[in-house]
Short mmCIF file of C-alpha atoms in Angstrom, two decimals:
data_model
loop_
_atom_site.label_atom_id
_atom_site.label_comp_id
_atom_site.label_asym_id
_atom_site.label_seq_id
_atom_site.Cartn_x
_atom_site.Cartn_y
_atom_site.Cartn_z
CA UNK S 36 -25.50 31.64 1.64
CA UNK S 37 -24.78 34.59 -0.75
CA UNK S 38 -28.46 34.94 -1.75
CA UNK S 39 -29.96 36.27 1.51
CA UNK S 40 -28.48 39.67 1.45
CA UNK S 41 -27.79 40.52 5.01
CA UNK S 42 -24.57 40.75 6.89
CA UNK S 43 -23.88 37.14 8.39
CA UNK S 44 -24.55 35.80 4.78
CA UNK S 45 -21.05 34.56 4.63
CA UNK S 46 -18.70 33.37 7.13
CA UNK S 47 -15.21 32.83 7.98
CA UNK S 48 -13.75 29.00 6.78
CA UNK S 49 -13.12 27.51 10.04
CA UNK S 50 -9.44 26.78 8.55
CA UNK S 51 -6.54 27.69 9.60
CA UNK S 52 -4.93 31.19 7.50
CA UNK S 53 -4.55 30.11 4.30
CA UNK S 54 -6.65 27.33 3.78
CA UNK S 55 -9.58 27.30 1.80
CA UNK S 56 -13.35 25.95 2.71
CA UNK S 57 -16.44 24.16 0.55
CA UNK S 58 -19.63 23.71 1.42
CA UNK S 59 -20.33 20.06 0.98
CA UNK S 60 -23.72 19.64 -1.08
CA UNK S 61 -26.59 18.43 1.02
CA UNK S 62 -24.77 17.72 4.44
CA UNK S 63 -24.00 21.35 4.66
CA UNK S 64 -20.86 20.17 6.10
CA UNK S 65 -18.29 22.88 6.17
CA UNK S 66 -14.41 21.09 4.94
CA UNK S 67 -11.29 23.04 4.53
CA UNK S 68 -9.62 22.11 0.89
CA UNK S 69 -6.14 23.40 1.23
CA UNK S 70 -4.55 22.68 4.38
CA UNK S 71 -1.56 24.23 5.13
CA UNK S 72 1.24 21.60 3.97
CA UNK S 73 2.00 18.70 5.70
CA UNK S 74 -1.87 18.51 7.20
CA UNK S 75 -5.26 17.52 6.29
CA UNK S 76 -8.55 16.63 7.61
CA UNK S 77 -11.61 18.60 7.61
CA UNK S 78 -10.33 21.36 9.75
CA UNK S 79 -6.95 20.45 8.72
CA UNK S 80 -6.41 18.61 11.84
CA UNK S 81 -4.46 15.48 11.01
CA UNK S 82 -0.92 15.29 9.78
CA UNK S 83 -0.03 13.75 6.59
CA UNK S 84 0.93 10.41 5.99
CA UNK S 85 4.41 9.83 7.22
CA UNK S 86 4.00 12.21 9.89
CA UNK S 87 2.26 12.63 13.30
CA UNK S 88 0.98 15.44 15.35
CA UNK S 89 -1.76 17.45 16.73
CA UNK S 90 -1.59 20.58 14.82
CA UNK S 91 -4.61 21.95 16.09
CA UNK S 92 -4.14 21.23 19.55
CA UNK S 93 -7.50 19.09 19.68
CA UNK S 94 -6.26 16.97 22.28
CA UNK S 95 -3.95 19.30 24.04
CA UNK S 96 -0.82 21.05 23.32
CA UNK S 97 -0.36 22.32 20.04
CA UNK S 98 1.79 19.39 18.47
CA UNK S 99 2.76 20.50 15.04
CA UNK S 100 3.27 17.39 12.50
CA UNK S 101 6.58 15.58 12.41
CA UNK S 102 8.19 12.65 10.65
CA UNK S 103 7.54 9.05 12.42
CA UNK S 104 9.67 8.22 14.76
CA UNK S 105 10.60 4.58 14.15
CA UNK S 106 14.11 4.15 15.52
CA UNK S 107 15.19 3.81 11.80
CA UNK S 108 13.18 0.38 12.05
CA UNK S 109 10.90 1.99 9.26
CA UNK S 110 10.65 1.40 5.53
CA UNK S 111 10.33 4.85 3.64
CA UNK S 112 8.41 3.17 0.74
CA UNK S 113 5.74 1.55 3.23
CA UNK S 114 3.11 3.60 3.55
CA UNK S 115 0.98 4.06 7.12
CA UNK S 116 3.85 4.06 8.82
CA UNK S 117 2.80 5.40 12.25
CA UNK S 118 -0.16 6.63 13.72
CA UNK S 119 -1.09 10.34 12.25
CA UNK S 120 -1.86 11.29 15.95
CA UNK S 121 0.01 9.60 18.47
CA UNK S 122 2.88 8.83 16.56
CA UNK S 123 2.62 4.97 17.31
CA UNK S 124 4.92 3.10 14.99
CA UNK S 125 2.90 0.55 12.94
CA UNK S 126 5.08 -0.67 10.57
CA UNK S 127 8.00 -1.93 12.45
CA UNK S 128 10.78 -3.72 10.21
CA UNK S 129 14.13 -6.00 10.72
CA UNK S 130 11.68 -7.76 13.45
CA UNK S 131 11.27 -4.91 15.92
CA UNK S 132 8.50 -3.87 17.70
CA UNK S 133 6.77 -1.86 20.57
CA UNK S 134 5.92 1.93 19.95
CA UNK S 135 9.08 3.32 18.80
CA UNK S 136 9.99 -0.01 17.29
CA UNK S 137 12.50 0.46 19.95
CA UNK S 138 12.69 -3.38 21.18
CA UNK S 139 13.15 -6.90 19.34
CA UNK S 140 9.42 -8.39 18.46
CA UNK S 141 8.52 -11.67 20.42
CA UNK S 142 10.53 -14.78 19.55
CA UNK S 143 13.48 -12.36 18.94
CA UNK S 144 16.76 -10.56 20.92
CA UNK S 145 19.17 -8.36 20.83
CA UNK S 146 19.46 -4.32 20.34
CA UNK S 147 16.66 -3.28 18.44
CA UNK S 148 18.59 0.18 17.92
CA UNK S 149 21.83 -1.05 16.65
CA UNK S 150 22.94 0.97 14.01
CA UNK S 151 23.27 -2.14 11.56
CA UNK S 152 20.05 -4.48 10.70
CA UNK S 153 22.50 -7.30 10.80
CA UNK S 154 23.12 -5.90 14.34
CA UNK S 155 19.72 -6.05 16.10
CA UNK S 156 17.11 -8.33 16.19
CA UNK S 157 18.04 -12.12 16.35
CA UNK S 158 15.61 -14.77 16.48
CA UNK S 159 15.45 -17.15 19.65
CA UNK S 160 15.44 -20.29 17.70
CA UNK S 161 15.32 -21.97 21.55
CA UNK S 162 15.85 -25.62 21.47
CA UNK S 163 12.61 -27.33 21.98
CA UNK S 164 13.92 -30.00 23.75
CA UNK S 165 15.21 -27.99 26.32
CA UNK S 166 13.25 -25.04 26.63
CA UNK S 167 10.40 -24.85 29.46
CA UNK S 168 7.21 -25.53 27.97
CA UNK S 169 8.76 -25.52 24.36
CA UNK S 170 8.63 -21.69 24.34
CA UNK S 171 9.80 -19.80 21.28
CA UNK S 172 10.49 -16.45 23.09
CA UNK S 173 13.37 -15.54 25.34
CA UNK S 174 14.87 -12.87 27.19
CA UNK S 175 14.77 -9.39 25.05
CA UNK S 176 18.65 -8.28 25.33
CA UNK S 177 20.90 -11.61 26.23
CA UNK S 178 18.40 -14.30 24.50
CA UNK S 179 18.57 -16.35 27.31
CA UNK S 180 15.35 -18.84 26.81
CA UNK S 181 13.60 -20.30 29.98
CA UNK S 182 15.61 -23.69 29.98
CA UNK S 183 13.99 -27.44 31.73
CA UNK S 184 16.10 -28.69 34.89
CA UNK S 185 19.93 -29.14 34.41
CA UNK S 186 19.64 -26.98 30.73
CA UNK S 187 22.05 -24.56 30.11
CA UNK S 188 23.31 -22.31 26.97
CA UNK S 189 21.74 -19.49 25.71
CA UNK S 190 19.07 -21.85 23.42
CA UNK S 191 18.53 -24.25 26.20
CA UNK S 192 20.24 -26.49 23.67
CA UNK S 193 22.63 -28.81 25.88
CA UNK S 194 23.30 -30.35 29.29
CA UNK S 195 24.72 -29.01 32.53
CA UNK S 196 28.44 -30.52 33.02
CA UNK S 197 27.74 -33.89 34.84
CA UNK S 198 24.29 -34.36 32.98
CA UNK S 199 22.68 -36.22 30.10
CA UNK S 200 19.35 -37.04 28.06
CA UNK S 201 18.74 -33.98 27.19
CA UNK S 202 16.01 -35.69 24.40
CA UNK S 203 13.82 -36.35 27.45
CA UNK S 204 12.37 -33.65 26.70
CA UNK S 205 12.07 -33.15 30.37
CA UNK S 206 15.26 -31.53 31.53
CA UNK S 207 18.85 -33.55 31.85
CA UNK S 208 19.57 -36.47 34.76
CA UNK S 209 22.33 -36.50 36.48
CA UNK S 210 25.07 -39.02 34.50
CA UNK S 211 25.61 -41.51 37.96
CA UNK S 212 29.58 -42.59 36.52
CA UNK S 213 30.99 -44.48 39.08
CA UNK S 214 33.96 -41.89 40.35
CA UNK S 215 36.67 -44.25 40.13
CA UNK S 216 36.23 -45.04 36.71
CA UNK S 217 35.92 -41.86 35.21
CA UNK S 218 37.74 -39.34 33.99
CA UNK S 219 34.85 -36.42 35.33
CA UNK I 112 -21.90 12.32 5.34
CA UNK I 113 -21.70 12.55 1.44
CA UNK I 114 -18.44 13.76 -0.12
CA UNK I 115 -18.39 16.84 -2.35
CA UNK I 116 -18.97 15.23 -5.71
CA UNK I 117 -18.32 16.66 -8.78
CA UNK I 118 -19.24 14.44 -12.06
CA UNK I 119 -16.51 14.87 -14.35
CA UNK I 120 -17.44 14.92 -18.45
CA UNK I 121 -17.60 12.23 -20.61
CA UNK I 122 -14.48 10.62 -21.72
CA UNK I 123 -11.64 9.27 -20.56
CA UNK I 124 -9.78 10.40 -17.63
CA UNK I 125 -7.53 9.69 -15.21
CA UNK I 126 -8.28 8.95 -11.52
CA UNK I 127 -5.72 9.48 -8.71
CA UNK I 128 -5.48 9.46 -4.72
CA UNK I 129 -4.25 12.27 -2.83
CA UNK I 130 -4.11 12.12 0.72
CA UNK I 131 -8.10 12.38 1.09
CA UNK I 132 -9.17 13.22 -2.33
CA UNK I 133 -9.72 11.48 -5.60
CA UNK I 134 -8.90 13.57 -8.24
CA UNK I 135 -9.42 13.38 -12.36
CA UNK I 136 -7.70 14.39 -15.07
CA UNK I 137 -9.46 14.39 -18.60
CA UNK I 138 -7.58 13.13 -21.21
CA UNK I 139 -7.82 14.91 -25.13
CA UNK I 140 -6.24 12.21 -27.13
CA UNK I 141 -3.78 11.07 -24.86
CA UNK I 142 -2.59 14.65 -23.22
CA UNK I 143 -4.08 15.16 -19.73
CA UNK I 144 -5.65 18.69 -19.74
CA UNK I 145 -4.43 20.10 -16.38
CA UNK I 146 -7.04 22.87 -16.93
CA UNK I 147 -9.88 20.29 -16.42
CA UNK I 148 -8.11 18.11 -13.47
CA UNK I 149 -11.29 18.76 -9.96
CA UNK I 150 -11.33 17.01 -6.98
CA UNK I 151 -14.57 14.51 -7.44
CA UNK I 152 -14.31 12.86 -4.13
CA UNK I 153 -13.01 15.11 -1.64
CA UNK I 154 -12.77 12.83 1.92
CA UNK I 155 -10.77 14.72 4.53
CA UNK I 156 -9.52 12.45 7.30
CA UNK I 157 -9.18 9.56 4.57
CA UNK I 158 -5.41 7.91 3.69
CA UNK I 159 -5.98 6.75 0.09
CA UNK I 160 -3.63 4.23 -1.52
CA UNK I 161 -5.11 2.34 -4.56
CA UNK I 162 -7.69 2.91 -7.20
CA UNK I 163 -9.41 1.15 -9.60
CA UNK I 164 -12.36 1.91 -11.89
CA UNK I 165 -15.53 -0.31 -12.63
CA UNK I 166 -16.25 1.31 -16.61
CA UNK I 167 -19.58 -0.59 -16.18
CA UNK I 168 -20.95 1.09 -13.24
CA UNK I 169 -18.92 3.83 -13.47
CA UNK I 170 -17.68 3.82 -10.48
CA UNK I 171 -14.57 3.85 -8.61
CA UNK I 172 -13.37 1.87 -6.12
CA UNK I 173 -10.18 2.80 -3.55
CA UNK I 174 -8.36 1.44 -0.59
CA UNK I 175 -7.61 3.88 2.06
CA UNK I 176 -5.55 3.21 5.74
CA UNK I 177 -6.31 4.42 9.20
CA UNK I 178 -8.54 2.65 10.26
CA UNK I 179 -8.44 0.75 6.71
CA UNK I 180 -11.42 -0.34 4.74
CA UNK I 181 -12.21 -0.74 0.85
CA UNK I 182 -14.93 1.81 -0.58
CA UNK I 183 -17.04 2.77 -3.88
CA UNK I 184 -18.76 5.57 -5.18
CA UNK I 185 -20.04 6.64 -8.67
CA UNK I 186 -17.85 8.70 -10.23
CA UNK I 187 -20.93 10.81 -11.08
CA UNK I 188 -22.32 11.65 -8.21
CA UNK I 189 -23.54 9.66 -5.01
CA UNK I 190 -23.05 8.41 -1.79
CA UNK I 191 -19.75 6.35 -0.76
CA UNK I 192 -20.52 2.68 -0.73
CA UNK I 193 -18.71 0.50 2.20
CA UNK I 194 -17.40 -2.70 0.40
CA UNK I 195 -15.30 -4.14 2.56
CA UNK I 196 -14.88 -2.96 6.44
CA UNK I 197 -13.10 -5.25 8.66
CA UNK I 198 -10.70 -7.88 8.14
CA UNK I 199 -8.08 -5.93 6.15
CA UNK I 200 -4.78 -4.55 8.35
CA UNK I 201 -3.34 -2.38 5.54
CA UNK I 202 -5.19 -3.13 1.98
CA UNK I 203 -2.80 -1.49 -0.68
CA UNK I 204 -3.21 -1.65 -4.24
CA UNK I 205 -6.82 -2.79 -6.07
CA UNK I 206 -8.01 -4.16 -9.49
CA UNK I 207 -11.65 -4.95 -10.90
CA UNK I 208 -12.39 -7.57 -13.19
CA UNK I 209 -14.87 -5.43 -14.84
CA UNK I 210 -16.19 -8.57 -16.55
CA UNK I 211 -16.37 -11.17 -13.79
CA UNK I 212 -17.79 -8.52 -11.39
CA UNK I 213 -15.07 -9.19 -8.80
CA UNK I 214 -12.52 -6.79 -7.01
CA UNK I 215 -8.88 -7.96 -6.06
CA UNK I 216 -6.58 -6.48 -3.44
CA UNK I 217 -3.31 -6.84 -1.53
CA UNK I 218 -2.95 -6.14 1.74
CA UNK I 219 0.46 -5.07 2.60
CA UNK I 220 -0.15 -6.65 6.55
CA UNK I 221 -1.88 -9.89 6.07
CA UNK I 222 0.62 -10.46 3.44
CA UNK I 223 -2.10 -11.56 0.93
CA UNK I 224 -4.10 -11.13 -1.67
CA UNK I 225 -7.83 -11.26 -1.64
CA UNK I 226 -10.83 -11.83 -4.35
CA UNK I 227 -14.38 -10.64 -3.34
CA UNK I 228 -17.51 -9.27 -5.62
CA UNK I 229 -18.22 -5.99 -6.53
CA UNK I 230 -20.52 -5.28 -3.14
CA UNK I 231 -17.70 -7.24 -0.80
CA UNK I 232 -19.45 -10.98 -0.17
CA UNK I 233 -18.14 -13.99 -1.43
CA UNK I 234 -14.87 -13.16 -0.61
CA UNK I 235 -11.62 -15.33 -0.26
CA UNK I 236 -8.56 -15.17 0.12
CA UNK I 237 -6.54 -16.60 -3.31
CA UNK I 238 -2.65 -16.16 -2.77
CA UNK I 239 -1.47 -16.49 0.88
CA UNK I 240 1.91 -17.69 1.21
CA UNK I 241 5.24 -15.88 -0.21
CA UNK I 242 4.25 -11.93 -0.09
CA UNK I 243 6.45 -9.64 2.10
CA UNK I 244 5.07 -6.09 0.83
CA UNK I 245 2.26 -6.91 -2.16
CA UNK I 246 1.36 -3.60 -3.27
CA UNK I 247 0.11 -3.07 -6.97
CA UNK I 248 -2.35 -5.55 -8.49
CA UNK I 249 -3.82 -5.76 -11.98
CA UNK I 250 -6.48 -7.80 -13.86
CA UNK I 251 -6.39 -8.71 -17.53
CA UNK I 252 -10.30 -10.05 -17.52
CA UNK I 253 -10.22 -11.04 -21.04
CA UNK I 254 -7.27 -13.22 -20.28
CA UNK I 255 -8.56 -14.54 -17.20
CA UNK I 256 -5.00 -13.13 -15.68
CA UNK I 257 -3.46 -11.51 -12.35
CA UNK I 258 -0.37 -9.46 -12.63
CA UNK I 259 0.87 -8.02 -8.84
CA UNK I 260 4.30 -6.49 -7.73
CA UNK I 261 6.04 -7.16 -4.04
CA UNK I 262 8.41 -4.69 -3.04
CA UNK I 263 10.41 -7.17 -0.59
CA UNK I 264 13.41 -5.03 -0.08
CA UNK I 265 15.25 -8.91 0.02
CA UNK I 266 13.36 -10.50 -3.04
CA UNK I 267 11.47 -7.79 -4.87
CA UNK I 268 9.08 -9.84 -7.98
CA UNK I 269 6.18 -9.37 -10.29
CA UNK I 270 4.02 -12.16 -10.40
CA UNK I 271 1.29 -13.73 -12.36
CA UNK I 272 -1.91 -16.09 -11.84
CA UNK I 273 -4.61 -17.09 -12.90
CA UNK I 274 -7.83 -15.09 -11.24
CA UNK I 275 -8.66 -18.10 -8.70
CA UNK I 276 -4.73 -17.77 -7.77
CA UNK I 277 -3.91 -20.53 -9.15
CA UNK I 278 -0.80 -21.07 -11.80
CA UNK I 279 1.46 -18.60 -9.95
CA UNK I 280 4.88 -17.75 -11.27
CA UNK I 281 7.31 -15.29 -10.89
CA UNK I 282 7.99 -13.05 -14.09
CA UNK I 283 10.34 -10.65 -12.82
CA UNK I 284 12.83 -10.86 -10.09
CA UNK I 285 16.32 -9.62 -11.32
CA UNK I 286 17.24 -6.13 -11.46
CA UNK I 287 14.28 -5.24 -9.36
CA UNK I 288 14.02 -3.23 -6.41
CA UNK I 289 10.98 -1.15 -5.19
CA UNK I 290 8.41 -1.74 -8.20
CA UNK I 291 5.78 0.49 -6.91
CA UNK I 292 3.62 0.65 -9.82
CA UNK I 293 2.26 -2.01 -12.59
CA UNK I 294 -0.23 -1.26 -15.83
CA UNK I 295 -1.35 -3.56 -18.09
CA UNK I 296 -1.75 -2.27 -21.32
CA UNK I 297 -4.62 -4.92 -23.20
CA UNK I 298 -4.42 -3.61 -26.86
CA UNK I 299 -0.08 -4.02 -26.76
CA UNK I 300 -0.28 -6.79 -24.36
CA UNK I 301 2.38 -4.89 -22.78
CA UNK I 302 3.43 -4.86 -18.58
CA UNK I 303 4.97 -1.92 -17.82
CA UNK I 304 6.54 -1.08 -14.02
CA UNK I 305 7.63 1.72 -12.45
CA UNK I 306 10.91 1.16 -9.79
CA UNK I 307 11.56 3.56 -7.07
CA UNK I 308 14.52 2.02 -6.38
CA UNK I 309 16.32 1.59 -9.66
CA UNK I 310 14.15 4.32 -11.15
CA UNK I 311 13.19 2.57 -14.30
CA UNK I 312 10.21 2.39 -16.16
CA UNK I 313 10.36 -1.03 -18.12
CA UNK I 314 7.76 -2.77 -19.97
CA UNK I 315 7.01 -6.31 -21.36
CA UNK I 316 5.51 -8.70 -22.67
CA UNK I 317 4.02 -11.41 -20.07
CA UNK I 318 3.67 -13.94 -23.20
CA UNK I 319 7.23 -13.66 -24.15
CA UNK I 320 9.07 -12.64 -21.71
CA UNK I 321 11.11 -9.59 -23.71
CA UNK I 322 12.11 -7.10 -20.82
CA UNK I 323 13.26 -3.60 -22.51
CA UNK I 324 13.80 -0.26 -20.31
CA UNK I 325 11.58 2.68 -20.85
CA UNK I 326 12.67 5.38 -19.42
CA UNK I 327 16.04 5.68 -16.74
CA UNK I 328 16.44 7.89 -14.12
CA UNK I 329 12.89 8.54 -12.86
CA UNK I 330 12.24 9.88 -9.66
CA UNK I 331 10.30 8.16 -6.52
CA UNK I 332 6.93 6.40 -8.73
CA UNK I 333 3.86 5.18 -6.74
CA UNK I 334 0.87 4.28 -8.57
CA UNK I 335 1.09 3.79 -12.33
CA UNK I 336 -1.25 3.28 -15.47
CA UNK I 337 -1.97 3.23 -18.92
CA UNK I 338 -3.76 4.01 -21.53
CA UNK I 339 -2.95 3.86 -25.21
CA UNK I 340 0.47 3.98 -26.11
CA UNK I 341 0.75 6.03 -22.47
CA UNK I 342 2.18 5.26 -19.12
CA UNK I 343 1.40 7.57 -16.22
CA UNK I 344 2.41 7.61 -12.85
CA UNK I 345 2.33 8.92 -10.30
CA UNK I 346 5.45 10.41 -8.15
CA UNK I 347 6.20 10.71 -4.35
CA UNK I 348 8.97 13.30 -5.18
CA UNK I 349 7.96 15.29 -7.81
CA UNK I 350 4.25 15.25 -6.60
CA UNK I 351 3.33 14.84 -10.06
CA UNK I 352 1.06 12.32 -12.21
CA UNK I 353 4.16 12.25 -15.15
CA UNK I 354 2.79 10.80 -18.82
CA UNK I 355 5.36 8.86 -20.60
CA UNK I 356 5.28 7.78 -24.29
CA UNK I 357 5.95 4.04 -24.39
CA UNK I 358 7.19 4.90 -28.15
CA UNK I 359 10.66 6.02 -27.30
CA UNK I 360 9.89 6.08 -23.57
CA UNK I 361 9.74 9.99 -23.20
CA UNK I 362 8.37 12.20 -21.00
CA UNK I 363 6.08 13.93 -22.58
CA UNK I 364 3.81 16.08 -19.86
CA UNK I 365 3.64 16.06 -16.27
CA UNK I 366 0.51 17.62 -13.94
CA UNK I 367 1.05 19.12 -10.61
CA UNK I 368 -1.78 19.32 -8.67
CA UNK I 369 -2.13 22.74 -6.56
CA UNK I 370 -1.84 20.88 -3.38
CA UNK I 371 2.01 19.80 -2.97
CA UNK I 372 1.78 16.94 -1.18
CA UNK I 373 2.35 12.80 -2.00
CA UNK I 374 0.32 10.96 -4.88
CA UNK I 375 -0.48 7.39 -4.59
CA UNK I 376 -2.34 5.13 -6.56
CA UNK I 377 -3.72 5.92 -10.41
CA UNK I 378 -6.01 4.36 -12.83
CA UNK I 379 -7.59 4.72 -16.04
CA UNK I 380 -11.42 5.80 -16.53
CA UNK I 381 -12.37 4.48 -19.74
CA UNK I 382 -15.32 6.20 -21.53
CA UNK I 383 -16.38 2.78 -22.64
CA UNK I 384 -15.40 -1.01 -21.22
CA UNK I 385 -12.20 -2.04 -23.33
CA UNK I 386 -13.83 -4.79 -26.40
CA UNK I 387 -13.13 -8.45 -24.62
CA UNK I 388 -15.51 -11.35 -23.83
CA UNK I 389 -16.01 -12.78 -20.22
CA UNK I 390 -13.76 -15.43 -20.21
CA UNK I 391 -15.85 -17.34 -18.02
CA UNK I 392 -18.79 -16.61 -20.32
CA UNK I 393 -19.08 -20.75 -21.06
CA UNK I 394 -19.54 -21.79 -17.44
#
């Protein structure tokens, strides 16, 4: 306040140099209006979209903002792409996930940082006939799905050698040919 | 805590996101005057995507991300208004049927596209199947009509509907690659889009289905409207709101705010509500 006349009448914006501060009408709420680029926030404490940081150091070290780090599993046209803070990925693509989008998303395997999206995530697509409990997920870098009794192949999709039925649903049974007149 | 609000004059302007601030620019004819642009909602902390303005209420509404919520506030003066707070993931672009009172937005992680009334209830969702990344969304009230753009890096469209969602069909899906921004123009009947991926402005029109290219080689376009025989949109590169004349498709200003940092969505502030009649004034 201007007005009063004494020494404290105006004060420093609590912004860092080169930003400017407002008053906010009735609140009294001091804001900074012109963070220094790439932040924002009332004291100029968050990071832009697209970026992540701590540039004040509110929660510890002095993190100054940077671009998300999404293992190229990021679409520069989304926007919200990771958390402003933490960095948290949020907008994983070519079904990735986790907080780097650094692994394949559930139901999905394979190298979630190949270099090519053709190259990383695949979906399970485990048989249903053969897969434990008709799961949909499998195992996050071979595929392998959780196959019934006597199941093998990476989908849980056909019988152990020696072993049939596999529409049981159940697992396969044993085939029982009479070893003189077969062939295996 | 109530933002720093700023009533802008009478007339019509333009109203676009920043980061945490709405901004205006008032037009003179249809040149912005950069001169005039203020900050009327200044909300630090806020992610703003879309905009869209109520000209009967005056008042504008906006989607904003992390956390996400949808939000109003008079555009002269007054506190911000929650409309909706929970249930949306990542609410992008938003439209208001000035004359059925209701508010329409996609949401960009629900993959959908929502209807509710001006103050949030009676909500529901109307298209649910078949988005990847919905972003822009526009009402035509008089025509009881939808217009939205998906930027589905495999399948990117522009799609129509009625306001209940119903009749859906593509209008656009060749030649298309990031159309970040749709206007409807109501006096030309004219659908213009702005591409960030083959950085064309094209326009046309929904009845007939004429496509013709506006403007080429464009930058990185967000958020776009119109008024008039104007486009303007706003750009992620430049960090510009850019007017284009859609006689001849030229540039013909651009306004760079004094903070350099992304734009997203835009809309037009009429002085008055376009002329048009409720089209659900019989029932």
């Amino acid at each position: 306040d201007s007005t009063k006349g004494t020494d404290e009448d105006c004060e420093a914006c609590p912004c860092p140099s080169g930003a400017t501060c407002a008053v906010v009408p009735r609140t009294a709420e001091v804001v900074c209006t012109n963070c220094p680029p790439g932040t924002t926030g009332k004291r100029c404490e968050l990071c832009d979209d697209g970026f992540f940081g701590d540039p004040l150091g509110q929660k510890g070290a002095v993190r100054a903002c940077r671009a998300c780090k999404c293992s190229d599993n990021m679409d520069p046209n989304a926007v919200g792409n990771c958390d402003r803070e933490t960095g948290e990925c949020l907008k994983c693509i070519h079904h990735t996930d986790g907080f780097f989008c650094d692994r394949c998303k559930e139901g999905f395997y394979g190298n979630a940082l190949a270099p090519s999206p053709a190259d990383k995530c695949k979906a399970c697509s485990c048989s249903p006939l053969g897969t434990q409990g008709q799961q949909t997920s499998c195992a996050q870098v071979t595929g392998q799905c959780p196959c019934l009794p006597q199941v093998s192949g990476r989908d849980c999709s056909v019988c152990e050698p020696g072993f049939y039925n596999l529409a049981s649903g159940t697992g396969c049974e044993r085939c029982s040919c009479d070893n003189i007149g077969s062939t295996s | 805590p109530r933002p720093n609000v700023q009533p802008p004059p009478s007339g019509t302007h333009l109203v676009f996101a920043q980061n945490g601030r709405i901004e205006h620019i008032p037009l003179e004819g249809y040149d912005m005057k950069p001169d005039q642009a203020k900050t009327v909602l200044h909300l630090p902390g806020k992610l703003i995507i879309g905009v869209a303005y109520d000209c009967v209420e005056k008042m504008v509404y906006w989607t904003e991300i992390s956390p996400s919520s949808i939000n109003k506030a008079s555009l002269e003066g007054g506190d911000i208004i929650p409309v909706i707070e929970s249930g949306v993931t990542s609410p992008e672009g938003i439209a208001v049927d000035h004359l059925g009172r209701n508010i329409f937005w996609t949401d960009s992680s629900t993959d959908q596209i929502e209807v509710a009334s001006m103050d949030g209830s009676q909500r529901r969702v109307i298209v649910a199947t078949d988005l990847v990344n919905p972003r822009a969304i526009i009402a035509d009230p008089p025509n009881g009509n939808l217009y939205w753009a998906d930027w589905d890096r495999e399948a990117p469209k522009i799609e129509t509907a009625y306001m209940d969602g119903t009749n859906r069909r593509v209008l656009v899906k060749d030649n298309l690659s990031l159309p970040n921004g749709l206007t409807y123009e109501p006096q030309s009947s004219l659908l213009c889009w702005a591409d960030a991926g083959t950085r064309i402005l094209e326009c046309m029109n929904p009845g007939r289905g004429d496509r013709r290219k506006m403007t080429e080689g464009i930058q990185y376009p967000f958020g776009m409207t119109s008024y008039g025989k104007n486009l303007y949109y706003t750009d992620w590169d430049r960090q510009a709101v850019v007017a284009v004349d859609t006689n001849g498709g030229r540039e013909t200003s651009e306004f760079l705010p004094l903070k350099r940092t992304k734009l997203y969505g835009i809309t037009t502030a009429y002085a008055q509500c376009p002329a048009g009649q409720n089209y659900c004034a019989a029932n």
